[in-house]
PDB file of C-alpha atoms in Angstrom:
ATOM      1  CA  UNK A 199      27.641   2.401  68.563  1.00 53.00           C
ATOM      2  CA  UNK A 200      25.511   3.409  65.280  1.00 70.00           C
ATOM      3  CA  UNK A 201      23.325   0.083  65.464  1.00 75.00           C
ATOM      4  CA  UNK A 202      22.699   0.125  69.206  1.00 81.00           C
ATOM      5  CA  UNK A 203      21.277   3.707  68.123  1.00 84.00           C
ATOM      6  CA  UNK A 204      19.459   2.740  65.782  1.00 85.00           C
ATOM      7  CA  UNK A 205      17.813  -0.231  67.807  1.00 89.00           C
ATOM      8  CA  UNK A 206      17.322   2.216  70.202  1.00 89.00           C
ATOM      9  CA  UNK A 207      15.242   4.459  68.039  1.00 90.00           C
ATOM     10  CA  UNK A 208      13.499   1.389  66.726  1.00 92.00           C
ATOM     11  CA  UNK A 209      12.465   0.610  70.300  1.00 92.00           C
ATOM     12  CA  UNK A 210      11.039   3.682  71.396  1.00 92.00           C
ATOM     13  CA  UNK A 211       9.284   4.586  67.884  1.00 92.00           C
ATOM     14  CA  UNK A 212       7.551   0.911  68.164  1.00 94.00           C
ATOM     15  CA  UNK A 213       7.006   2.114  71.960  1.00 95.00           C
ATOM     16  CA  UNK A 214       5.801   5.915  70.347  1.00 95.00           C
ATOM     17  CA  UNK A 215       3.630   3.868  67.693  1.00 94.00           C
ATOM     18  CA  UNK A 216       1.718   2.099  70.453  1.00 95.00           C
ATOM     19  CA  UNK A 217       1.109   5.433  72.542  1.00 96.00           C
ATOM     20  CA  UNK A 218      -0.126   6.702  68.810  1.00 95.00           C
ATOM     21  CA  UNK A 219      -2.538   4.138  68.571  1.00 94.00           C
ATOM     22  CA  UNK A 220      -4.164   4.328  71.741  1.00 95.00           C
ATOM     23  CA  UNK A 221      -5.172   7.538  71.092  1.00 96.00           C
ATOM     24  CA  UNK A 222      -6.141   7.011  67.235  1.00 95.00           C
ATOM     25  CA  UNK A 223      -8.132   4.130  68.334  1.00 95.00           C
ATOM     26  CA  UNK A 224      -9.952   6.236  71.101  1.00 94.00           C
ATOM     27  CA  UNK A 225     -10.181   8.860  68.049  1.00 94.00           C
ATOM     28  CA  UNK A 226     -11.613   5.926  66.061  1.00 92.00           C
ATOM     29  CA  UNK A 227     -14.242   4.566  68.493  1.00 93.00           C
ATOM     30  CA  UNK A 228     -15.476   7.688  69.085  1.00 92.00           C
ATOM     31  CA  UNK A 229     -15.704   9.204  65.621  1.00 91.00           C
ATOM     32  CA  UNK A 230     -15.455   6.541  63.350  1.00 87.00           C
ATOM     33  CA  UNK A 231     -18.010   3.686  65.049  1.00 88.00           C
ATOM     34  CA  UNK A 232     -20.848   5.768  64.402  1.00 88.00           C
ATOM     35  CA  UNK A 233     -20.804   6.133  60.312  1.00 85.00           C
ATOM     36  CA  UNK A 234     -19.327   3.011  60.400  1.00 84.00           C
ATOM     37  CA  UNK A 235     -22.697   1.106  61.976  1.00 84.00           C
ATOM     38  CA  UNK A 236     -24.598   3.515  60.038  1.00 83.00           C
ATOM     39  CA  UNK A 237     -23.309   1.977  56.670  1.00 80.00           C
ATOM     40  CA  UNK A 238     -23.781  -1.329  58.177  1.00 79.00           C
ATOM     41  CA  UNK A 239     -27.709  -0.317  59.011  1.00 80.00           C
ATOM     42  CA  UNK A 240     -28.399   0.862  55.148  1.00 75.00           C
ATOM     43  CA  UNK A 241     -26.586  -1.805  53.924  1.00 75.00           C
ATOM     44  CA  UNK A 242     -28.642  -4.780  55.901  1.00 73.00           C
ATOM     45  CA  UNK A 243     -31.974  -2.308  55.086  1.00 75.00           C
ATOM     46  CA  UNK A 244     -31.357  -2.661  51.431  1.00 73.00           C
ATOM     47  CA  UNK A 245     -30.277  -6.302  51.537  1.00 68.00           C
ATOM     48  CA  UNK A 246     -33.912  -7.067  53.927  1.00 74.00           C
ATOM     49  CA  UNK A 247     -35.745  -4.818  50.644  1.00 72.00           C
ATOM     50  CA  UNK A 248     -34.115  -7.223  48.134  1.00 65.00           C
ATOM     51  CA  UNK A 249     -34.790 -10.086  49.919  1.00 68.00           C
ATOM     52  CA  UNK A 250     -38.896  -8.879  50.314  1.00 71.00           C
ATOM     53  CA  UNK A 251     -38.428  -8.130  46.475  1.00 67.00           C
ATOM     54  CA  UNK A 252     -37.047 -11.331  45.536  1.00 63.00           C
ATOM     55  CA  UNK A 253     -38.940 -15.176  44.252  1.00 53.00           C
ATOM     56  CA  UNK A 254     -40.125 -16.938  47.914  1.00 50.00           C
ATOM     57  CA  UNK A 255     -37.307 -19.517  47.148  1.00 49.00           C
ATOM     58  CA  UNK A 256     -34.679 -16.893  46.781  1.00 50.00           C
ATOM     59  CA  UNK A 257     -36.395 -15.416  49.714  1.00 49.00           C
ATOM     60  CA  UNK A 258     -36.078 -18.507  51.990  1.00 46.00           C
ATOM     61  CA  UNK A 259     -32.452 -18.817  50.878  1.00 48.00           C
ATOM     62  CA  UNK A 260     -31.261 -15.207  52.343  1.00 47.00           C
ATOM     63  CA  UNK A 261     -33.221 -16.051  55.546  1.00 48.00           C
ATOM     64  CA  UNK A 262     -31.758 -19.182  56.021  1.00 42.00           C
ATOM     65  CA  UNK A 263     -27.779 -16.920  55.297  1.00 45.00           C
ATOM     66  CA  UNK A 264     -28.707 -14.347  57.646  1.00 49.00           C
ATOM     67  CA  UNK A 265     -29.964 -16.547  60.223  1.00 44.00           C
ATOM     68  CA  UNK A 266     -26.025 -18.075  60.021  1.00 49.00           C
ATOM     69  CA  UNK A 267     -24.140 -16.549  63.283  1.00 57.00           C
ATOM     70  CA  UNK A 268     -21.246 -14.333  63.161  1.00 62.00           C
ATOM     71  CA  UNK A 269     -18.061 -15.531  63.573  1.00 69.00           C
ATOM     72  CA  UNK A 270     -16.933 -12.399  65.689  1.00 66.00           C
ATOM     73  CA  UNK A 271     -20.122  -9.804  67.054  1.00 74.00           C
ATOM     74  CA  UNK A 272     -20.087  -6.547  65.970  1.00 73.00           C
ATOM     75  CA  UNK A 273     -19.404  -5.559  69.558  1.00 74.00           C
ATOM     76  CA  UNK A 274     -16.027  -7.341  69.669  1.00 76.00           C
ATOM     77  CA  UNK A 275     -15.516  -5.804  66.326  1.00 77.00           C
ATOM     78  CA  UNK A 276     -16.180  -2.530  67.473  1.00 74.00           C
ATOM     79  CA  UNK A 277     -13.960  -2.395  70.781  1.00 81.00           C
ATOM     80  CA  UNK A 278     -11.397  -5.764  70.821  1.00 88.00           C
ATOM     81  CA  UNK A 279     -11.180  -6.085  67.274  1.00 85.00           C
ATOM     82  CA  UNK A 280     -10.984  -2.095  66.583  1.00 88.00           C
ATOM     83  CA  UNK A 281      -7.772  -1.805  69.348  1.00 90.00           C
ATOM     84  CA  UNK A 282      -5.938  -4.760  67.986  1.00 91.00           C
ATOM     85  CA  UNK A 283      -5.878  -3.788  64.780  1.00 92.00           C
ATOM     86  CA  UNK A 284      -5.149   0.004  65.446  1.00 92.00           C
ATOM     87  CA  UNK A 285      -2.498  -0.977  68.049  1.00 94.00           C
ATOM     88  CA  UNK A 286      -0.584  -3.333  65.649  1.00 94.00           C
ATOM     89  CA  UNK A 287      -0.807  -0.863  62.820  1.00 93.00           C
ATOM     90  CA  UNK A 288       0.576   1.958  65.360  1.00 93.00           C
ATOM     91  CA  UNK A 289       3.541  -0.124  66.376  1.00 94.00           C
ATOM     92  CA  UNK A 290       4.454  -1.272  63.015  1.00 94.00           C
ATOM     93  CA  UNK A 291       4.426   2.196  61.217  1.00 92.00           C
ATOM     94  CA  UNK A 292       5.529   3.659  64.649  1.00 91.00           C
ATOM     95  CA  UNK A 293       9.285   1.214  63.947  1.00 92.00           C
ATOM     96  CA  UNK A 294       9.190   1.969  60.189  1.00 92.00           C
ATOM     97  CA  UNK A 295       8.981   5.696  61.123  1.00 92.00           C
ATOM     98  CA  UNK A 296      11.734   5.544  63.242  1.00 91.00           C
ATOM     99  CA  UNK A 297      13.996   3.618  60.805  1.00 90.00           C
ATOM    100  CA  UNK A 298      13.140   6.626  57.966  1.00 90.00           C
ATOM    101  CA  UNK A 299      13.883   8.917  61.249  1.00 90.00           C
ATOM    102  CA  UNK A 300      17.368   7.134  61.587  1.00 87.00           C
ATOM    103  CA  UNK A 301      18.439   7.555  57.425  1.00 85.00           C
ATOM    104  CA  UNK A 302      16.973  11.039  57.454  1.00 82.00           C
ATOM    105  CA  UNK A 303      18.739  12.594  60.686  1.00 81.00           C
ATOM    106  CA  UNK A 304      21.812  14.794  59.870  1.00 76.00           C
ATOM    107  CA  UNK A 305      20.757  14.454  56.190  1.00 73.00           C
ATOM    108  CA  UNK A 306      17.870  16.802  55.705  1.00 70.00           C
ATOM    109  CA  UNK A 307      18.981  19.538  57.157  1.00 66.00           C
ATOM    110  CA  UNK A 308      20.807  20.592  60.436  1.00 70.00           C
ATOM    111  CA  UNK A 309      17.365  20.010  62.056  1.00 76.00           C
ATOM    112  CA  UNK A 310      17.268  18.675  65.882  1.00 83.00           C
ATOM    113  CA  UNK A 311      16.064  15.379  66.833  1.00 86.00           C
ATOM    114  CA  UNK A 312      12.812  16.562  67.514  1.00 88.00           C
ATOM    115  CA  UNK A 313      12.641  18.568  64.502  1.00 89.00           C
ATOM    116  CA  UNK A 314      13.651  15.798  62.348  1.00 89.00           C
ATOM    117  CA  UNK A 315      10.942  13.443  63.896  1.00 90.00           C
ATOM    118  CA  UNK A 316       8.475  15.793  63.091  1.00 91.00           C
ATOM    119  CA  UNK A 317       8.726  16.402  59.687  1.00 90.00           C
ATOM    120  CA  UNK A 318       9.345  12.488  59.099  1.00 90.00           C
ATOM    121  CA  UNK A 319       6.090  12.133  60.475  1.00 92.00           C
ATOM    122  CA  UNK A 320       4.303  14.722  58.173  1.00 93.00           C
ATOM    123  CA  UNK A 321       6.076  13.151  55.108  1.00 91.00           C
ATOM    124  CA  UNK A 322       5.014   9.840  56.256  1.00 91.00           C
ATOM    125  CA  UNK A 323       1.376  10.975  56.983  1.00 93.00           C
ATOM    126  CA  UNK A 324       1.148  12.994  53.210  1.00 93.00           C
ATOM    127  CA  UNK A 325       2.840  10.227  51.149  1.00 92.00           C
ATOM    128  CA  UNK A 326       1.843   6.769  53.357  1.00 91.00           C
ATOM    129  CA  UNK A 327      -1.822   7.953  53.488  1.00 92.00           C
ATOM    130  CA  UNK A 328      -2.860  11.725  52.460  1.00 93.00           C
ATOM    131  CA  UNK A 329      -1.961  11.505  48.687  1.00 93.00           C
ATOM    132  CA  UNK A 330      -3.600   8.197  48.251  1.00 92.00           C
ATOM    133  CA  UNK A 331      -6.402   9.008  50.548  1.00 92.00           C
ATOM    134  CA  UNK A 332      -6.743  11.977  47.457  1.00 92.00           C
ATOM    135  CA  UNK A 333      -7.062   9.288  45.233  1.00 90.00           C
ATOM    136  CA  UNK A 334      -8.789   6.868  46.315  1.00 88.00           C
ATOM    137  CA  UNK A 335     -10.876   7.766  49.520  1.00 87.00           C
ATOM    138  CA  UNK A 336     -11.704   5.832  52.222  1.00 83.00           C
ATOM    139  CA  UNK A 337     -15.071   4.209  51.953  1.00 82.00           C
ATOM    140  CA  UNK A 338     -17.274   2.362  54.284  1.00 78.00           C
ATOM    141  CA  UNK A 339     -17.679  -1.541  55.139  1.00 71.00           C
ATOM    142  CA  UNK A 340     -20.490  -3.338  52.466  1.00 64.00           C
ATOM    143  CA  UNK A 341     -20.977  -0.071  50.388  1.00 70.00           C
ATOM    144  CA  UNK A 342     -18.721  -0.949  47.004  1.00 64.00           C
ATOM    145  CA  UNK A 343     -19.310  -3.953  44.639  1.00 66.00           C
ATOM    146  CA  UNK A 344     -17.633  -6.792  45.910  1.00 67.00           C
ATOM    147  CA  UNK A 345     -16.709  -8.082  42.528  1.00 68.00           C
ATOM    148  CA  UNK A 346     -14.083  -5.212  42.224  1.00 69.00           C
ATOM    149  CA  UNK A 347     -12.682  -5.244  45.303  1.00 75.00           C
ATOM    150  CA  UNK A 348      -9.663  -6.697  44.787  1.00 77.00           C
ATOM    151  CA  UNK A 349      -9.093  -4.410  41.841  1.00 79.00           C
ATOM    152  CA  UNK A 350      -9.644  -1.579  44.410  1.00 79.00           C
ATOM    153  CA  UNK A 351      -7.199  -2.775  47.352  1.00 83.00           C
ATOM    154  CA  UNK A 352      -4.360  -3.186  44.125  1.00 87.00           C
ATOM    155  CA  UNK A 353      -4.810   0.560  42.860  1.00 86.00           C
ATOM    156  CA  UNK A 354      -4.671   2.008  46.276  1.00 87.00           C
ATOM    157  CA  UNK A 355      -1.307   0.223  47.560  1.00 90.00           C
ATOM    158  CA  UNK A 356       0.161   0.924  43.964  1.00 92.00           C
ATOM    159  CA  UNK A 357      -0.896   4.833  44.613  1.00 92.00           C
ATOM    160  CA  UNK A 358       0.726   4.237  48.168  1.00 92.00           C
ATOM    161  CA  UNK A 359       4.084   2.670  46.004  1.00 93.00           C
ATOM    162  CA  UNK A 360       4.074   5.799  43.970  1.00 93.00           C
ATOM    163  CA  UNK A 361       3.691   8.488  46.076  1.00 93.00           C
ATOM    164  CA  UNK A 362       6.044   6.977  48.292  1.00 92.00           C
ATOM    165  CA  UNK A 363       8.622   6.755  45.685  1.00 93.00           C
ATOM    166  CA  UNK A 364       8.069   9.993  44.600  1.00 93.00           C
ATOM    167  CA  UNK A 365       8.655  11.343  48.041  1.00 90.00           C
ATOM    168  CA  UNK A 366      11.991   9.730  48.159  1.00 89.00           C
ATOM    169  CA  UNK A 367      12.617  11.572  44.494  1.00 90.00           C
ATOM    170  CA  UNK A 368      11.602  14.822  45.497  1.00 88.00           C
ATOM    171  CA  UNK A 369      14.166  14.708  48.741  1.00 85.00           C
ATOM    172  CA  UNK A 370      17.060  13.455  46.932  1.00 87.00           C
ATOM    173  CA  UNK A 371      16.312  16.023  44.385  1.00 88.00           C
ATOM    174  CA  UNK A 372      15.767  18.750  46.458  1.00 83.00           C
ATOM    175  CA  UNK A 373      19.703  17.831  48.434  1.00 83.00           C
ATOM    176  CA  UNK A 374      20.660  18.348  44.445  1.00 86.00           C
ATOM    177  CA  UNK A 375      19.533  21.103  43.646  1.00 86.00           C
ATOM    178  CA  UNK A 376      20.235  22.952  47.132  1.00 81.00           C
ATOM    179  CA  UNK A 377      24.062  23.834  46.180  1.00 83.00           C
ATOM    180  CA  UNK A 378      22.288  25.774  43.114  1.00 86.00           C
ATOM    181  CA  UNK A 379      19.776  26.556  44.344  1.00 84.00           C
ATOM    182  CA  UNK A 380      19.773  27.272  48.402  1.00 82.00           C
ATOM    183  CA  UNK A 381      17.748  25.151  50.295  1.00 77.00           C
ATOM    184  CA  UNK A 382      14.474  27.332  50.497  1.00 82.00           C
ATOM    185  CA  UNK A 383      14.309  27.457  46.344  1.00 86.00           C
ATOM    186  CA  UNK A 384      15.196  23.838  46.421  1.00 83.00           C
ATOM    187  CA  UNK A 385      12.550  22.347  48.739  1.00 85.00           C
ATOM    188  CA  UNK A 386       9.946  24.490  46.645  1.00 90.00           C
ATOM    189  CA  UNK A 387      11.696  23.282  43.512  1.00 91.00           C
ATOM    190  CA  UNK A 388      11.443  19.506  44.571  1.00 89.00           C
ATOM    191  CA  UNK A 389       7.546  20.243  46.081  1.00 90.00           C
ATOM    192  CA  UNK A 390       6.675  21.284  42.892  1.00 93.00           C
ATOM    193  CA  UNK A 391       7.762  18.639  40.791  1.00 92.00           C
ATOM    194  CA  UNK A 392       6.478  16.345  43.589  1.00 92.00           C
ATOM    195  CA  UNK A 393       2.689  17.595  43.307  1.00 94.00           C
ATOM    196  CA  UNK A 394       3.157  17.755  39.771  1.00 94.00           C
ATOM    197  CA  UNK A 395       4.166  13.918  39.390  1.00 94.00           C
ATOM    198  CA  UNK A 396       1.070  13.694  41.855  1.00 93.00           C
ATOM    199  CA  UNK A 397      -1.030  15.180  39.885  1.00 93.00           C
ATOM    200  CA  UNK A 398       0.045  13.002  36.287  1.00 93.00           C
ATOM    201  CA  UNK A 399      -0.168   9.900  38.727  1.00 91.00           C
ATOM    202  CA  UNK A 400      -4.179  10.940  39.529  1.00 91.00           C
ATOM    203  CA  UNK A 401      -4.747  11.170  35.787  1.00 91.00           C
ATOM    204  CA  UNK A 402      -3.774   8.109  34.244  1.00 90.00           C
ATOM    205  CA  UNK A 403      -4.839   6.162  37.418  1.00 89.00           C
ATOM    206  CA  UNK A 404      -8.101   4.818  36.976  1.00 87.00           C
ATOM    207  CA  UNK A 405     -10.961   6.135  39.145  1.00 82.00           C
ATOM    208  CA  UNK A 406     -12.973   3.434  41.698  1.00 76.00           C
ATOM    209  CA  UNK A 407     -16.230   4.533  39.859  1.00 70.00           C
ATOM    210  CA  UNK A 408     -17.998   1.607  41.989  1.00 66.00           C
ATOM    211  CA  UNK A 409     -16.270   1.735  45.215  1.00 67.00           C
ATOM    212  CA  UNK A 410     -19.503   3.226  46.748  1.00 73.00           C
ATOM    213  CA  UNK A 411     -23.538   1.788  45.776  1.00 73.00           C
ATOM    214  CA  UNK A 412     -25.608   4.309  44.006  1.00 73.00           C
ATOM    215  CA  UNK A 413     -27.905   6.194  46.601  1.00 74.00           C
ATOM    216  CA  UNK A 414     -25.804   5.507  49.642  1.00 78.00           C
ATOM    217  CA  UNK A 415     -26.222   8.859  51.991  1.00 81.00           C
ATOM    218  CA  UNK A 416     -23.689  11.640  51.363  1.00 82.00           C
ATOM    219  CA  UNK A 417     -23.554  12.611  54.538  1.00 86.00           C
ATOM    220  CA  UNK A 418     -22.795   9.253  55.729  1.00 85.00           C
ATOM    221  CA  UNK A 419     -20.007   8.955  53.443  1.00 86.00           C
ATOM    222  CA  UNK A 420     -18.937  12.696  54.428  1.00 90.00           C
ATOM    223  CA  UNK A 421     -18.828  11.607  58.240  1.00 90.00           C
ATOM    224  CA  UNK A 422     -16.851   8.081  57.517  1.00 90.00           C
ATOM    225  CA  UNK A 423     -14.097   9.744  55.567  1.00 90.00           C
ATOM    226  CA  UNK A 424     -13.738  12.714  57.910  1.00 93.00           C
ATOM    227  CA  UNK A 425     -13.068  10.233  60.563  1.00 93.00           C
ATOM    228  CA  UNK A 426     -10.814   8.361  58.965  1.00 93.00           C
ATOM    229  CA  UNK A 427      -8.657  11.082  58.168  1.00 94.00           C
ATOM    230  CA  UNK A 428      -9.149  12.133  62.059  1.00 94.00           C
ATOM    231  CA  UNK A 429      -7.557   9.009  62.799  1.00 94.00           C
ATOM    232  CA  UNK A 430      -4.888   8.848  60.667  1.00 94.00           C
ATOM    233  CA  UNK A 431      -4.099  12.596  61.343  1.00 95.00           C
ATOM    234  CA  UNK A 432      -3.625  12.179  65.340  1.00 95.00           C
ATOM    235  CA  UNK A 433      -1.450   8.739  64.890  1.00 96.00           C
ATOM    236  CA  UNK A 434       0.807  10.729  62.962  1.00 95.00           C
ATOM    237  CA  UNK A 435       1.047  13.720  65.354  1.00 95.00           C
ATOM    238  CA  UNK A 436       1.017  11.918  68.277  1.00 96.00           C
ATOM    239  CA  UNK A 437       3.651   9.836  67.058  1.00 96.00           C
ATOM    240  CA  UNK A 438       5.626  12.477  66.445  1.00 95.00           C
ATOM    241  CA  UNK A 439       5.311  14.298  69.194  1.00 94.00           C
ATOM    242  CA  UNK A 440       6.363  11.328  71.764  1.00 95.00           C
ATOM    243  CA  UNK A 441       8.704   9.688  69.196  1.00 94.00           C
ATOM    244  CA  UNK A 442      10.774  13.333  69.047  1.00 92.00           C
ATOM    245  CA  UNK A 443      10.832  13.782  72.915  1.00 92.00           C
ATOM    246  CA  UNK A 444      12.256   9.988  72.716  1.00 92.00           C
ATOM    247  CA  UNK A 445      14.799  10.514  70.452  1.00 90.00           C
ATOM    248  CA  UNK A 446      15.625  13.622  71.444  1.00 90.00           C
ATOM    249  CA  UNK A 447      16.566  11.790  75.414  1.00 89.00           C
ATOM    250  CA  UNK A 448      18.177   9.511  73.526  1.00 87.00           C
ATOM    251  CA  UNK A 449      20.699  10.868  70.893  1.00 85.00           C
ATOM    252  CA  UNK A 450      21.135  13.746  73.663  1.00 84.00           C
ATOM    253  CA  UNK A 451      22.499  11.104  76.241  1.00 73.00           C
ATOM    254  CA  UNK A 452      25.060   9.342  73.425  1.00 65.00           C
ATOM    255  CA  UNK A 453      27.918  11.621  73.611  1.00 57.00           C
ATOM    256  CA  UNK A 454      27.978  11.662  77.684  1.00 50.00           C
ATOM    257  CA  UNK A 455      27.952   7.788  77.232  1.00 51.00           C
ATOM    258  CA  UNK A 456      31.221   8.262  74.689  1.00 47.00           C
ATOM    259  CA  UNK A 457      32.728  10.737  76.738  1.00 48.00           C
ATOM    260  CA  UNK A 458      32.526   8.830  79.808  1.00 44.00           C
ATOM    261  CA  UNK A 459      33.948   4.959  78.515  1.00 44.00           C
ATOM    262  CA  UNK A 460      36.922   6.725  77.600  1.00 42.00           C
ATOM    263  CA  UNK A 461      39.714   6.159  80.434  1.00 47.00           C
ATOM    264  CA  UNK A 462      41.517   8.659  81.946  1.00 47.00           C
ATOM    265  CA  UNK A 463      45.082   8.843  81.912  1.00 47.00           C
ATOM    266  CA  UNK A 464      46.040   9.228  85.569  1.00 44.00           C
ATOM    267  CA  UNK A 465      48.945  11.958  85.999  1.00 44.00           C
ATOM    268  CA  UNK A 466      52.366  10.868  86.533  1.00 41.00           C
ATOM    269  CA  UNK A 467      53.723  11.048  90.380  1.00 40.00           C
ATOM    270  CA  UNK A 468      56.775  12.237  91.274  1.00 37.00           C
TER     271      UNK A 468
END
C-alpha cells in the first residue's frame, strides 16, 4: 500500500512538474528572451570592435569563425530548445519534489496534504535555488570569462549541496528542539541557525569576481536576473499549487480504497 502511494505521488508531481514548466517556460519566453538576446547583441558588438581593432590576419581569422554556421539558430534556441529544457527540468524537480513531499508528510507537522505540498515547495524553491541564487546570481549567456567557467558551475552546485544540507539540519533540528521548545520557538530556533550557517557559508565562499565583463549594462543584467528569478518563482508555485490539489485527491481516496477491499462478514441465518 505505502509504495503504490508513493508511486502515485511520484506520478502526479512528474505530471505537476510538467504543468509547472509550461507556464515557467511561457514566463521565460516572455521575460527572459529579451535580456537574454540583448546580452547576445553587446556581446557580438564588442567581439565585431575587437575584431576591427585587431592585426588584418587576426582580422581575417574571426571572419572566417563567424562566417561558420550554427549548429542550432537562435530561433530554435529561443522557442524548441527553451521548452525542452524547461519541460525536462519541470518534470524532474516536479518527481524529486514529490518524493521530499512523501518523507515529509505526517512528519512536519499535522499539516494537510495540500499544506504539506506547499511548504515543500517553498523549502525547495529557498534552498534548491534562492540561497544560491544569493550567492552566486544568475548571469547572462557570453558575459563571464570563459576560462573560469568551470570554476563557476563547481561553486554554485557546491552552494546548492550546502544549503540543501543545511535545510535538512535545520528541520531535523527544529523536530528536536520542539518538545523543549514548542514548535513556534523551534522553527524560529532552527531558521535562525539556518540563515546563520547561510550567512558563514557566503563568507568563506569565494565570490565570481569575473562572472560578468567589465562595462556590460546594469540594467541588462538587472532585467536577466529578475527574470530568472520570475521563472524559477512560478515553477515552484505552480507546482505546488497543482501538485497539492493532486495529492490531496489522492491520499483523500486511500482509506475508501482500504475500507472497501475489506470483506464483509455476511450475518448468520437462522
Amino acid at each position: 500500500m505505502y509504495a503504490s502511494t508513493v508511486r502515485g505521488l511520484l506520478v502526479r508531481g512528474m505530471l505537476a512538474g510538467l504543468i509547472a514548466g509550461l507556464f515557467a517556460f511561457a514566463v521565460a519566453y516572455v521575460v527572459g528572451e529579451p535580456p537574454v538576446n540583448g546580452s547576445i547583441a553587446v556581446e557580438e558588438a564588442q567581439a565585431a570592435q575587437d575584431a576591427a581593432g585587431a592585426h588584418a590576419g587576426h582580422g581575417a581569422e574571426a571572419g572566417a569563425a563567424e562566417e561558420e554556421e550554427e549548429l542550432v539558430s537562435r530561433p530554435v534556441q529561443s522557442t524548441l530548445g527553451l521548452a525542452t529544457g524547461v519541460l525536462v527540468y519541470g518534470v524532474a524537480l516536479g518527481g524529486i519534489a514529490s518524493l521530499a513531499f512523501s518523507f515529509a508528510l505526517g512528519r512536519v507537522g499535522g499539516f494537510s496534504p495540500r499544506a504539506t505540498a506547499a511548504l515543500t515547495a517553498a523549502a525547495a524553491f529557498a534552498t534548491v535555488y534562492l540561497v544560491p541564487f544569493l550567492k552566486y546570481p544568475a548571469t547572462p549567456p557570453a558575459v563571464g570569462n570563459p576560462d573560469t567557467i568551470g570554476q563557476r558551475t563547481t561553486l554554485f552546485f557546491l552552494m546548492i549541496l550546502l544549503s540543501v544540507l543545511l535545510g535538512v539540519g535545520a528541520v531535523i533540528a527544529g523536530r528536536r528542539l520542539a518538545p523543549r521548545l514548542g514548535n513556534w520557538n523551534a522553527t524560529l530556533a532552527a531558521g535562525a541557525g539556518f540563515v546563520v550557517a547561510v550567512g558563514l557559508a557566503f563568507a568563506f565562499l569565494p565570490d565570481n569576481d569575473d562572472a560578468v565583463k567589465p562595462g556590460f549594462p546594469a540594467a541588462l543584467l538587472w532585467e536577466f536576473r529578475v527574470a530568472s528569478l520570475a521563472v524559477q518563482a512560478v515553477l515552484w508555485a505552480v507546482f505546488a499549487i497543482v501538485f497539492g490539489v493532486l495529492a490531496q485527491r489522492l491520499l483523500a481516496a486511500r482509506p475508501a480504497d482500504a475500507d472497501a477491499s475489506v470483506p464483509r462478514r455476511e450475518p448468520a441465518l437462522g
